[in-house]
């Protein structure tokens, strides 16, 4: 698949043969239509923030559901979705912060485009419960 891949400090390439993401049973496969670039991406590119290369950059993603894992719920193929930049990493939300409803403070938080591959690619796989359906009347570009 085609992706914007960061290989090191100021080493960003557009690769056309990067492996498509492997889905877990609770994941959905999203065809990324739009992904934001922000100061986080700039900091990664400039080498101010450590990361493990190669890394697909980009977060704040809007896209279309292309496939659904066996245990994924609440979405259908073709749904329009948005994906937050950060979501809890303890999938069963067992850490103290998640149990208190403070999922933004999860000690195992996943930061898309930093700790895991981001949305500046044709596809991204994410847990279905952290993917939010939007009306098809809302432009994905907004």
mmCIF file of N, CA and C in Angstrom:
data_model
loop_
_atom_site.group_PDB
_atom_site.id
_atom_site.type_symbol
_atom_site.label_atom_id
_atom_site.label_comp_id
_atom_site.label_asym_id
_atom_site.label_seq_id
_atom_site.Cartn_x
_atom_site.Cartn_y
_atom_site.Cartn_z
ATOM 1 N N UNK A 1 0.851 -1.172 0.000
ATOM 2 C CA UNK A 1 0.000 0.000 0.000
ATOM 3 C C UNK A 1 0.892 1.229 0.000
ATOM 4 N N UNK A 2 0.341 2.325 -0.424
ATOM 5 C CA UNK A 2 1.051 3.595 -0.450
ATOM 6 C C UNK A 2 0.958 4.244 0.929
ATOM 7 N N UNK A 3 2.101 4.802 1.418
ATOM 8 C CA UNK A 3 2.123 5.396 2.756
ATOM 9 C C UNK A 3 3.245 6.422 2.868
ATOM 10 N N UNK A 4 3.028 7.418 3.738
ATOM 11 C CA UNK A 4 4.069 8.391 4.088
ATOM 12 C C UNK A 4 4.823 7.814 5.279
ATOM 13 N N UNK A 5 6.068 7.414 5.048
ATOM 14 C CA UNK A 5 6.828 6.664 6.045
ATOM 15 C C UNK A 5 8.056 7.454 6.483
ATOM 16 N N UNK A 6 8.196 7.588 7.793
ATOM 17 C CA UNK A 6 9.347 8.260 8.379
ATOM 18 C C UNK A 6 10.366 7.189 8.777
ATOM 19 N N UNK A 7 11.576 7.282 8.186
ATOM 20 C CA UNK A 7 12.624 6.296 8.440
ATOM 21 C C UNK A 7 13.674 6.781 9.435
ATOM 22 N N UNK A 8 13.689 8.056 9.704
ATOM 23 C CA UNK A 8 14.647 8.648 10.624
ATOM 24 C C UNK A 8 14.497 10.153 10.576
ATOM 25 N N UNK A 9 15.378 10.846 11.265
ATOM 26 C CA UNK A 9 15.322 12.309 11.297
ATOM 27 C C UNK A 9 15.400 12.869 9.877
ATOM 28 N N UNK A 10 14.344 13.596 9.498
ATOM 29 C CA UNK A 10 14.215 14.246 8.191
ATOM 30 C C UNK A 10 14.334 13.266 7.026
ATOM 31 N N UNK A 11 13.919 12.016 7.266
ATOM 32 C CA UNK A 11 13.912 10.983 6.223
ATOM 33 C C UNK A 11 12.488 10.490 6.008
ATOM 34 N N UNK A 12 11.699 11.267 5.285
ATOM 35 C CA UNK A 12 10.308 10.929 4.995
ATOM 36 C C UNK A 12 10.190 10.525 3.537
ATOM 37 N N UNK A 13 9.624 9.352 3.293
ATOM 38 C CA UNK A 13 9.433 8.864 1.931
ATOM 39 C C UNK A 13 7.975 8.490 1.716
ATOM 40 N N UNK A 14 7.538 8.613 0.480
ATOM 41 C CA UNK A 14 6.235 8.081 0.084
ATOM 42 C C UNK A 14 6.516 6.719 -0.535
ATOM 43 N N UNK A 15 6.182 5.670 0.190
ATOM 44 C CA UNK A 15 6.416 4.307 -0.278
ATOM 45 C C UNK A 15 5.151 3.762 -0.913
ATOM 46 N N UNK A 16 5.314 3.012 -1.976
ATOM 47 C CA UNK A 16 4.140 2.439 -2.640
ATOM 48 C C UNK A 16 3.996 0.948 -2.364
ATOM 49 N N UNK A 17 4.915 0.369 -1.594
ATOM 50 C CA UNK A 17 4.848 -1.072 -1.344
ATOM 51 C C UNK A 17 4.929 -1.419 0.140
ATOM 52 N N UNK A 18 4.412 -0.541 1.001
ATOM 53 C CA UNK A 18 4.397 -0.809 2.442
ATOM 54 C C UNK A 18 3.308 -1.840 2.724
ATOM 55 N N UNK A 19 3.555 -2.743 3.670
ATOM 56 C CA UNK A 19 2.579 -3.798 3.991
ATOM 57 C C UNK A 19 1.276 -3.212 4.523
ATOM 58 N N UNK A 20 0.156 -3.786 4.078
ATOM 59 C CA UNK A 20 -1.141 -3.390 4.630
ATOM 60 C C UNK A 20 -1.210 -3.846 6.086
ATOM 61 N N UNK A 21 -1.978 -3.124 6.925
ATOM 62 C CA UNK A 21 -2.059 -3.502 8.337
ATOM 63 C C UNK A 21 -2.734 -4.855 8.533
ATOM 64 N N UNK A 22 -2.289 -5.550 9.572
ATOM 65 C CA UNK A 22 -2.895 -6.825 9.963
ATOM 66 C C UNK A 22 -3.929 -6.516 11.037
ATOM 67 N N UNK A 23 -5.158 -6.970 10.818
ATOM 68 C CA UNK A 23 -6.251 -6.695 11.752
ATOM 69 C C UNK A 23 -6.295 -7.716 12.879
ATOM 70 N N UNK A 24 -6.642 -7.237 14.080
ATOM 71 C CA UNK A 24 -7.005 -8.117 15.188
ATOM 72 C C UNK A 24 -8.510 -8.366 15.077
ATOM 73 N N UNK A 25 -9.020 -9.329 15.830
ATOM 74 C CA UNK A 25 -10.449 -9.651 15.751
ATOM 75 C C UNK A 25 -11.344 -8.481 16.134
ATOM 76 N N UNK A 26 -10.859 -7.596 16.996
ATOM 77 C CA UNK A 26 -11.669 -6.456 17.447
ATOM 78 C C UNK A 26 -11.462 -5.203 16.592
ATOM 79 N N UNK A 27 -10.669 -5.329 15.533
ATOM 80 C CA UNK A 27 -10.340 -4.174 14.685
ATOM 81 C C UNK A 27 -11.295 -3.993 13.521
ATOM 82 N N UNK A 28 -11.250 -2.786 12.978
ATOM 83 C CA UNK A 28 -11.840 -2.495 11.680
ATOM 84 C C UNK A 28 -10.716 -1.970 10.795
ATOM 85 N N UNK A 29 -10.821 -2.262 9.515
ATOM 86 C CA UNK A 29 -9.865 -1.751 8.539
ATOM 87 C C UNK A 29 -10.485 -0.521 7.908
ATOM 88 N N UNK A 30 -9.784 0.593 8.013
ATOM 89 C CA UNK A 30 -10.282 1.864 7.510
ATOM 90 C C UNK A 30 -9.475 2.283 6.295
ATOM 91 N N UNK A 31 -10.183 2.660 5.225
ATOM 92 C CA UNK A 31 -9.515 3.304 4.098
ATOM 93 C C UNK A 31 -9.389 4.773 4.474
ATOM 94 N N UNK A 32 -8.170 5.196 4.708
ATOM 95 C CA UNK A 32 -7.917 6.563 5.151
ATOM 96 C C UNK A 32 -8.146 7.531 3.993
ATOM 97 N N UNK A 33 -9.037 8.483 4.204
ATOM 98 C CA UNK A 33 -9.312 9.500 3.187
ATOM 99 C C UNK A 33 -8.624 10.814 3.527
ATOM 100 N N UNK A 34 -8.581 11.141 4.818
ATOM 101 C CA UNK A 34 -7.936 12.372 5.290
ATOM 102 C C UNK A 34 -7.249 12.087 6.617
ATOM 103 N N UNK A 35 -6.056 12.655 6.784
ATOM 104 C CA UNK A 35 -5.340 12.567 8.063
ATOM 105 C C UNK A 35 -4.622 13.886 8.276
ATOM 106 N N UNK A 36 -4.699 14.382 9.492
ATOM 107 C CA UNK A 36 -4.074 15.657 9.794
ATOM 108 C C UNK A 36 -2.571 15.553 9.957
ATOM 109 N N UNK A 37 -1.914 16.658 9.698
ATOM 110 C CA UNK A 37 -0.499 16.829 10.023
ATOM 111 C C UNK A 37 -0.425 17.987 10.993
ATOM 112 N N UNK A 38 0.345 17.814 12.057
ATOM 113 C CA UNK A 38 0.408 18.863 13.071
ATOM 114 C C UNK A 38 1.820 18.947 13.635
ATOM 115 N N UNK A 39 1.951 19.662 14.728
ATOM 116 C CA UNK A 39 3.274 19.851 15.329
ATOM 117 C C UNK A 39 3.885 18.536 15.801
ATOM 118 N N UNK A 40 3.062 17.550 16.134
ATOM 119 C CA UNK A 40 3.601 16.240 16.512
ATOM 120 C C UNK A 40 4.377 15.638 15.353
ATOM 121 N N UNK A 41 3.784 15.679 14.151
ATOM 122 C CA UNK A 41 4.455 15.135 12.969
ATOM 123 C C UNK A 41 5.736 15.912 12.668
ATOM 124 N N UNK A 42 5.672 17.221 12.802
ATOM 125 C CA UNK A 42 6.860 18.054 12.569
ATOM 126 C C UNK A 42 7.955 17.709 13.577
ATOM 127 N N UNK A 43 7.571 17.520 14.840
ATOM 128 C CA UNK A 43 8.548 17.169 15.873
ATOM 129 C C UNK A 43 9.177 15.801 15.617
ATOM 130 N N UNK A 44 8.377 14.849 15.160
ATOM 131 C CA UNK A 44 8.916 13.542 14.780
ATOM 132 C C UNK A 44 9.902 13.696 13.630
ATOM 133 N N UNK A 45 9.498 14.426 12.598
ATOM 134 C CA UNK A 45 10.325 14.630 11.407
ATOM 135 C C UNK A 45 11.654 15.299 11.757
ATOM 136 N N UNK A 46 11.614 16.292 12.608
ATOM 137 C CA UNK A 46 12.822 17.040 12.980
ATOM 138 C C UNK A 46 13.700 16.294 13.983
ATOM 139 N N UNK A 47 13.191 15.190 14.521
ATOM 140 C CA UNK A 47 13.976 14.402 15.458
ATOM 141 C C UNK A 47 13.867 14.858 16.898
ATOM 142 N N UNK A 48 12.893 15.717 17.197
ATOM 143 C CA UNK A 48 12.714 16.214 18.568
ATOM 144 C C UNK A 48 12.011 15.197 19.465
ATOM 145 N N UNK A 49 11.287 14.273 18.849
ATOM 146 C CA UNK A 49 10.527 13.262 19.589
ATOM 147 C C UNK A 49 11.027 11.883 19.144
ATOM 148 N N UNK A 50 11.423 11.018 20.080
ATOM 149 C CA UNK A 50 11.907 9.696 19.679
ATOM 150 C C UNK A 50 10.777 8.823 19.133
ATOM 151 N N UNK A 51 11.121 7.962 18.192
ATOM 152 C CA UNK A 51 10.165 7.009 17.627
ATOM 153 C C UNK A 51 10.942 5.824 17.081
ATOM 154 N N UNK A 52 10.215 4.734 16.848
ATOM 155 C CA UNK A 52 10.824 3.532 16.289
ATOM 156 C C UNK A 52 10.507 3.475 14.792
ATOM 157 N N UNK A 53 11.507 3.689 13.931
ATOM 158 C CA UNK A 53 11.262 3.629 12.490
ATOM 159 C C UNK A 53 11.189 2.176 12.006
ATOM 160 N N UNK A 54 10.599 1.925 10.862
ATOM 161 C CA UNK A 54 9.843 2.891 10.055
ATOM 162 C C UNK A 54 8.479 3.161 10.688
ATOM 163 N N UNK A 55 7.986 4.378 10.492
ATOM 164 C CA UNK A 55 6.718 4.793 11.091
ATOM 165 C C UNK A 55 5.871 5.544 10.070
ATOM 166 N N UNK A 56 4.641 5.074 9.861
ATOM 167 C CA UNK A 56 3.681 5.823 9.045
ATOM 168 C C UNK A 56 3.156 6.951 9.923
ATOM 169 N N UNK A 57 3.265 8.184 9.442
ATOM 170 C CA UNK A 57 2.840 9.338 10.228
ATOM 171 C C UNK A 57 1.360 9.639 10.006
ATOM 172 N N UNK A 58 0.862 10.636 10.737
ATOM 173 C CA UNK A 58 -0.494 11.141 10.536
ATOM 174 C C UNK A 58 -1.512 10.600 11.520
ATOM 175 N N UNK A 59 -2.302 11.506 12.045
ATOM 176 C CA UNK A 59 -3.403 11.129 12.936
ATOM 177 C C UNK A 59 -4.562 12.090 12.677
ATOM 178 N N UNK A 60 -5.585 12.050 13.528
ATOM 179 C CA UNK A 60 -6.827 12.791 13.274
ATOM 180 C C UNK A 60 -7.390 12.368 11.911
ATOM 181 N N UNK A 61 -7.797 11.116 11.853
ATOM 182 C CA UNK A 61 -8.115 10.442 10.594
ATOM 183 C C UNK A 61 -9.617 10.395 10.334
ATOM 184 N N UNK A 62 -9.980 10.583 9.071
ATOM 185 C CA UNK A 62 -11.351 10.374 8.601
ATOM 186 C C UNK A 62 -11.272 9.387 7.442
ATOM 187 N N UNK A 63 -12.175 8.407 7.428
ATOM 188 C CA UNK A 63 -12.116 7.416 6.374
ATOM 189 C C UNK A 63 -13.377 6.584 6.282
ATOM 190 N N UNK A 64 -13.250 5.472 5.555
ATOM 191 C CA UNK A 64 -14.380 4.593 5.250
ATOM 192 C C UNK A 64 -14.030 3.170 5.687
ATOM 193 N N UNK A 65 -14.966 2.501 6.370
ATOM 194 C CA UNK A 65 -14.762 1.123 6.821
ATOM 195 C C UNK A 65 -14.721 0.199 5.605
ATOM 196 N N UNK A 66 -13.621 -0.571 5.494
ATOM 197 C CA UNK A 66 -13.452 -1.506 4.379
ATOM 198 C C UNK A 66 -13.567 -2.965 4.803
ATOM 199 N N UNK A 67 -13.257 -3.263 6.078
ATOM 200 C CA UNK A 67 -13.356 -4.636 6.575
ATOM 201 C C UNK A 67 -13.603 -4.581 8.083
ATOM 202 N N UNK A 68 -14.197 -5.640 8.603
ATOM 203 C CA UNK A 68 -14.578 -5.684 10.013
ATOM 204 C C UNK A 68 -14.101 -6.996 10.621
ATOM 205 N N UNK A 69 -13.402 -6.903 11.760
ATOM 206 C CA UNK A 69 -12.939 -8.090 12.469
ATOM 207 C C UNK A 69 -14.093 -8.893 13.048
ATOM 208 N N UNK A 70 -13.823 -10.158 13.362
ATOM 209 C CA UNK A 70 -14.865 -11.076 13.844
ATOM 210 C C UNK A 70 -15.603 -10.579 15.081
ATOM 211 N N UNK A 71 -14.895 -9.930 16.005
ATOM 212 C CA UNK A 71 -15.555 -9.483 17.238
ATOM 213 C C UNK A 71 -15.799 -7.969 17.273
ATOM 214 N N UNK A 72 -15.523 -7.291 16.165
ATOM 215 C CA UNK A 72 -15.765 -5.842 16.103
ATOM 216 C C UNK A 72 -17.263 -5.578 16.071
ATOM 217 N N UNK A 73 -17.679 -4.500 16.737
ATOM 218 C CA UNK A 73 -19.111 -4.208 16.847
ATOM 219 C C UNK A 73 -19.411 -2.764 16.475
ATOM 220 N N UNK A 74 -20.654 -2.539 16.043
ATOM 221 C CA UNK A 74 -21.175 -1.192 15.882
ATOM 222 C C UNK A 74 -20.914 -0.514 14.558
ATOM 223 N N UNK A 75 -20.223 -1.181 13.647
ATOM 224 C CA UNK A 75 -19.917 -0.565 12.359
ATOM 225 C C UNK A 75 -20.226 -1.530 11.229
ATOM 226 N N UNK A 76 -20.435 -0.953 10.045
ATOM 227 C CA UNK A 76 -20.682 -1.736 8.842
ATOM 228 C C UNK A 76 -19.720 -1.293 7.754
ATOM 229 N N UNK A 77 -19.443 -2.191 6.830
ATOM 230 C CA UNK A 77 -18.608 -1.831 5.686
ATOM 231 C C UNK A 77 -19.280 -0.671 4.957
ATOM 232 N N UNK A 78 -18.476 0.341 4.633
ATOM 233 C CA UNK A 78 -18.982 1.529 3.953
ATOM 234 C C UNK A 78 -19.285 2.694 4.880
ATOM 235 N N UNK A 79 -19.333 2.439 6.204
ATOM 236 C CA UNK A 79 -19.573 3.537 7.148
ATOM 237 C C UNK A 79 -18.448 4.562 7.079
ATOM 238 N N UNK A 80 -18.804 5.816 7.273
ATOM 239 C CA UNK A 80 -17.824 6.894 7.390
ATOM 240 C C UNK A 80 -17.471 7.028 8.862
ATOM 241 N N UNK A 81 -16.178 7.158 9.146
ATOM 242 C CA UNK A 81 -15.724 7.193 10.535
ATOM 243 C C UNK A 81 -14.623 8.229 10.738
ATOM 244 N N UNK A 82 -14.461 8.599 12.006
ATOM 245 C CA UNK A 82 -13.296 9.363 12.423
ATOM 246 C C UNK A 82 -12.595 8.564 13.515
ATOM 247 N N UNK A 83 -11.292 8.780 13.616
ATOM 248 C CA UNK A 83 -10.480 8.046 14.577
ATOM 249 C C UNK A 83 -9.710 9.062 15.406
ATOM 250 N N UNK A 84 -9.796 8.976 16.727
ATOM 251 C CA UNK A 84 -9.048 9.924 17.562
ATOM 252 C C UNK A 84 -7.549 9.672 17.458
ATOM 253 N N UNK A 85 -6.765 10.676 17.784
ATOM 254 C CA UNK A 85 -5.306 10.544 17.739
ATOM 255 C C UNK A 85 -4.797 9.596 18.818
ATOM 256 N N UNK A 86 -5.481 9.564 19.962
ATOM 257 C CA UNK A 86 -5.041 8.749 21.097
ATOM 258 C C UNK A 86 -6.231 7.941 21.612
ATOM 259 N N UNK A 87 -5.985 6.672 21.920
ATOM 260 C CA UNK A 87 -7.023 5.856 22.548
ATOM 261 C C UNK A 87 -6.382 4.937 23.591
ATOM 262 N N UNK A 88 -7.178 4.414 24.545
ATOM 263 C CA UNK A 88 -6.623 3.552 25.592
ATOM 264 C C UNK A 88 -5.971 2.307 25.001
ATOM 265 N N UNK A 89 -4.850 1.917 25.579
ATOM 266 C CA UNK A 89 -4.132 0.746 25.089
ATOM 267 C C UNK A 89 -4.490 -0.540 25.807
ATOM 268 N N UNK A 90 -5.103 -0.444 26.978
ATOM 269 C CA UNK A 90 -5.533 -1.663 27.668
ATOM 270 C C UNK A 90 -6.945 -1.962 27.160
ATOM 271 N N UNK A 91 -7.019 -2.855 26.183
ATOM 272 C CA UNK A 91 -8.273 -3.073 25.457
ATOM 273 C C UNK A 91 -9.460 -3.401 26.346
ATOM 274 N N UNK A 92 -9.205 -4.030 27.475
ATOM 275 C CA UNK A 92 -10.315 -4.342 28.373
ATOM 276 C C UNK A 92 -10.498 -3.246 29.421
ATOM 277 N N UNK A 93 -9.750 -2.151 29.266
ATOM 278 C CA UNK A 93 -9.836 -0.972 30.136
ATOM 279 C C UNK A 93 -9.742 -1.354 31.615
ATOM 280 N N UNK A 94 -8.679 -2.079 31.954
ATOM 281 C CA UNK A 94 -8.497 -2.558 33.322
ATOM 282 C C UNK A 94 -7.587 -1.684 34.169
ATOM 283 N N UNK A 95 -6.892 -0.728 33.583
ATOM 284 C CA UNK A 95 -6.018 0.107 34.407
ATOM 285 C C UNK A 95 -6.874 1.043 35.271
ATOM 286 N N UNK A 96 -6.280 1.588 36.306
ATOM 287 C CA UNK A 96 -7.019 2.429 37.261
ATOM 288 C C UNK A 96 -7.684 3.614 36.575
ATOM 289 N N UNK A 97 -6.974 4.265 35.670
ATOM 290 C CA UNK A 97 -7.550 5.432 34.981
ATOM 291 C C UNK A 97 -8.766 5.038 34.155
ATOM 292 N N UNK A 98 -8.649 3.953 33.393
ATOM 293 C CA UNK A 98 -9.768 3.512 32.555
ATOM 294 C C UNK A 98 -10.963 3.082 33.402
ATOM 295 N N UNK A 99 -10.702 2.390 34.512
ATOM 296 C CA UNK A 99 -11.799 1.966 35.394
ATOM 297 C C UNK A 99 -12.557 3.162 35.950
ATOM 298 N N UNK A 100 -11.881 4.290 36.107
ATOM 299 C CA UNK A 100 -12.520 5.504 36.619
ATOM 300 C C UNK A 100 -13.129 6.350 35.498
ATOM 301 N N UNK A 101 -13.065 5.849 34.257
ATOM 302 C CA UNK A 101 -13.615 6.594 33.132
ATOM 303 C C UNK A 101 -12.674 7.647 32.576
ATOM 304 N N UNK A 102 -11.437 7.642 33.021
ATOM 305 C CA UNK A 102 -10.445 8.618 32.570
ATOM 306 C C UNK A 102 -9.541 7.978 31.520
ATOM 307 N N UNK A 103 -10.163 7.524 30.430
ATOM 308 C CA UNK A 103 -9.412 6.787 29.415
ATOM 309 C C UNK A 103 -8.322 7.631 28.765
ATOM 310 N N UNK A 104 -8.456 8.954 28.830
ATOM 311 C CA UNK A 104 -7.414 9.823 28.277
ATOM 312 C C UNK A 104 -6.124 9.764 29.100
ATOM 313 N N UNK A 105 -6.198 9.154 30.283
ATOM 314 C CA UNK A 105 -5.018 9.025 31.151
ATOM 315 C C UNK A 105 -4.505 7.588 31.225
ATOM 316 N N UNK A 106 -4.978 6.738 30.360
ATOM 317 C CA UNK A 106 -4.551 5.340 30.339
ATOM 318 C C UNK A 106 -3.027 5.274 30.231
ATOM 319 N N UNK A 107 -2.418 4.471 31.096
ATOM 320 C CA UNK A 107 -0.953 4.335 31.110
ATOM 321 C C UNK A 107 -0.432 3.626 29.862
ATOM 322 N N UNK A 108 -1.320 2.944 29.154
ATOM 323 C CA UNK A 108 -0.924 2.227 27.939
ATOM 324 C C UNK A 108 -1.509 2.891 26.693
ATOM 325 N N UNK A 109 -1.768 4.181 26.758
ATOM 326 C CA UNK A 109 -2.384 4.891 25.632
ATOM 327 C C UNK A 109 -1.647 4.632 24.321
ATOM 328 N N UNK A 110 -2.417 4.528 23.270
ATOM 329 C CA UNK A 110 -1.889 4.338 21.923
ATOM 330 C C UNK A 110 -1.995 5.675 21.203
ATOM 331 N N UNK A 111 -0.878 6.169 20.686
ATOM 332 C CA UNK A 111 -0.854 7.430 19.947
ATOM 333 C C UNK A 111 -0.635 7.093 18.478
ATOM 334 N N UNK A 112 -1.691 7.233 17.701
ATOM 335 C CA UNK A 112 -1.624 6.908 16.280
ATOM 336 C C UNK A 112 -0.632 7.841 15.590
ATOM 337 N N UNK A 113 0.232 7.258 14.764
ATOM 338 C CA UNK A 113 1.232 8.041 14.044
ATOM 339 C C UNK A 113 2.434 8.388 14.894
ATOM 340 N N UNK A 114 2.529 7.772 16.066
ATOM 341 C CA UNK A 114 3.688 7.963 16.936
ATOM 342 C C UNK A 114 4.112 6.618 17.519
ATOM 343 N N UNK A 115 3.267 6.008 18.334
ATOM 344 C CA UNK A 115 3.579 4.692 18.892
ATOM 345 C C UNK A 115 3.201 3.552 17.960
ATOM 346 N N UNK A 116 2.209 3.783 17.123
ATOM 347 C CA UNK A 116 1.768 2.815 16.107
ATOM 348 C C UNK A 116 1.607 3.558 14.784
ATOM 349 N N UNK A 117 1.538 2.795 13.699
ATOM 350 C CA UNK A 117 1.412 3.417 12.379
ATOM 351 C C UNK A 117 0.193 4.328 12.302
ATOM 352 N N UNK A 118 0.353 5.409 11.557
ATOM 353 C CA UNK A 118 -0.676 6.426 11.442
ATOM 354 C C UNK A 118 -1.528 6.325 10.191
ATOM 355 N N UNK A 119 -2.237 7.414 9.923
ATOM 356 C CA UNK A 119 -3.249 7.443 8.879
ATOM 357 C C UNK A 119 -2.820 7.992 7.535
ATOM 358 N N UNK A 120 -1.554 8.394 7.393
ATOM 359 C CA UNK A 120 -1.089 8.863 6.091
ATOM 360 C C UNK A 120 -0.683 7.665 5.244
ATOM 361 N N UNK A 121 -1.666 6.801 5.040
ATOM 362 C CA UNK A 121 -1.517 5.569 4.276
ATOM 363 C C UNK A 121 -2.877 5.238 3.685
ATOM 364 N N UNK A 122 -2.888 4.285 2.794
ATOM 365 C CA UNK A 122 -4.172 3.906 2.202
ATOM 366 C C UNK A 122 -5.100 3.267 3.225
ATOM 367 N N UNK A 123 -4.524 2.505 4.177
ATOM 368 C CA UNK A 123 -5.349 1.794 5.158
ATOM 369 C C UNK A 123 -4.734 1.871 6.546
ATOM 370 N N UNK A 124 -5.602 1.782 7.556
ATOM 371 C CA UNK A 124 -5.186 1.688 8.950
ATOM 372 C C UNK A 124 -6.174 0.770 9.666
ATOM 373 N N UNK A 125 -5.650 -0.078 10.557
ATOM 374 C CA UNK A 125 -6.497 -0.960 11.373
ATOM 375 C C UNK A 125 -6.516 -0.418 12.798
ATOM 376 N N UNK A 126 -7.718 -0.273 13.361
ATOM 377 C CA UNK A 126 -7.877 0.237 14.726
ATOM 378 C C UNK A 126 -9.007 -0.521 15.426
ATOM 379 N N UNK A 127 -8.978 -0.567 16.767
ATOM 380 C CA UNK A 127 -10.080 -1.216 17.482
ATOM 381 C C UNK A 127 -11.414 -0.524 17.170
ATOM 382 N N UNK A 128 -12.424 -1.313 16.895
ATOM 383 C CA UNK A 128 -13.718 -0.744 16.490
ATOM 384 C C UNK A 128 -14.307 0.173 17.551
ATOM 385 N N UNK A 129 -14.083 -0.141 18.831
ATOM 386 C CA UNK A 129 -14.720 0.670 19.875
ATOM 387 C C UNK A 129 -14.113 2.060 20.011
ATOM 388 N N UNK A 130 -12.984 2.314 19.364
ATOM 389 C CA UNK A 130 -12.398 3.655 19.379
ATOM 390 C C UNK A 130 -12.512 4.325 18.014
ATOM 391 N N UNK A 131 -13.442 3.853 17.217
ATOM 392 C CA UNK A 131 -13.722 4.413 15.901
ATOM 393 C C UNK A 131 -15.144 4.962 15.947
ATOM 394 N N UNK A 132 -15.319 6.198 15.530
ATOM 395 C CA UNK A 132 -16.606 6.858 15.688
ATOM 396 C C UNK A 132 -17.281 7.090 14.345
ATOM 397 N N UNK A 133 -18.495 6.532 14.219
ATOM 398 C CA UNK A 133 -19.272 6.664 12.991
ATOM 399 C C UNK A 133 -19.809 8.085 12.875
ATOM 400 N N UNK A 134 -19.734 8.629 11.656
ATOM 401 C CA UNK A 134 -20.321 9.938 11.372
ATOM 402 C C UNK A 134 -21.304 9.784 10.216
ATOM 403 N N UNK A 135 -22.212 10.727 10.098
ATOM 404 C CA UNK A 135 -23.195 10.684 9.017
ATOM 405 C C UNK A 135 -22.492 10.849 7.676
ATOM 406 N N UNK A 136 -22.984 10.124 6.672
ATOM 407 C CA UNK A 136 -22.389 10.234 5.337
ATOM 408 C C UNK A 136 -22.614 11.607 4.733
ATOM 409 N N UNK A 137 -23.568 12.358 5.283
ATOM 410 C CA UNK A 137 -23.814 13.717 4.794
ATOM 411 C C UNK A 137 -22.735 14.698 5.266
ATOM 412 N N UNK A 138 -21.944 14.300 6.261
ATOM 413 C CA UNK A 138 -20.842 15.140 6.745
ATOM 414 C C UNK A 138 -19.619 14.850 5.877
ATOM 415 N N UNK A 139 -19.098 15.855 5.184
ATOM 416 C CA UNK A 139 -17.929 15.604 4.328
ATOM 417 C C UNK A 139 -16.736 15.110 5.154
ATOM 418 N N UNK A 140 -16.083 14.061 4.683
ATOM 419 C CA UNK A 140 -14.917 13.542 5.391
ATOM 420 C C UNK A 140 -13.810 14.591 5.472
ATOM 421 N N UNK A 141 -13.807 15.514 4.554
ATOM 422 C CA UNK A 141 -12.774 16.559 4.541
ATOM 423 C C UNK A 141 -12.968 17.599 5.630
ATOM 424 N N UNK A 142 -14.137 17.588 6.280
ATOM 425 C CA UNK A 142 -14.362 18.599 7.318
ATOM 426 C C UNK A 142 -13.756 18.140 8.609
#
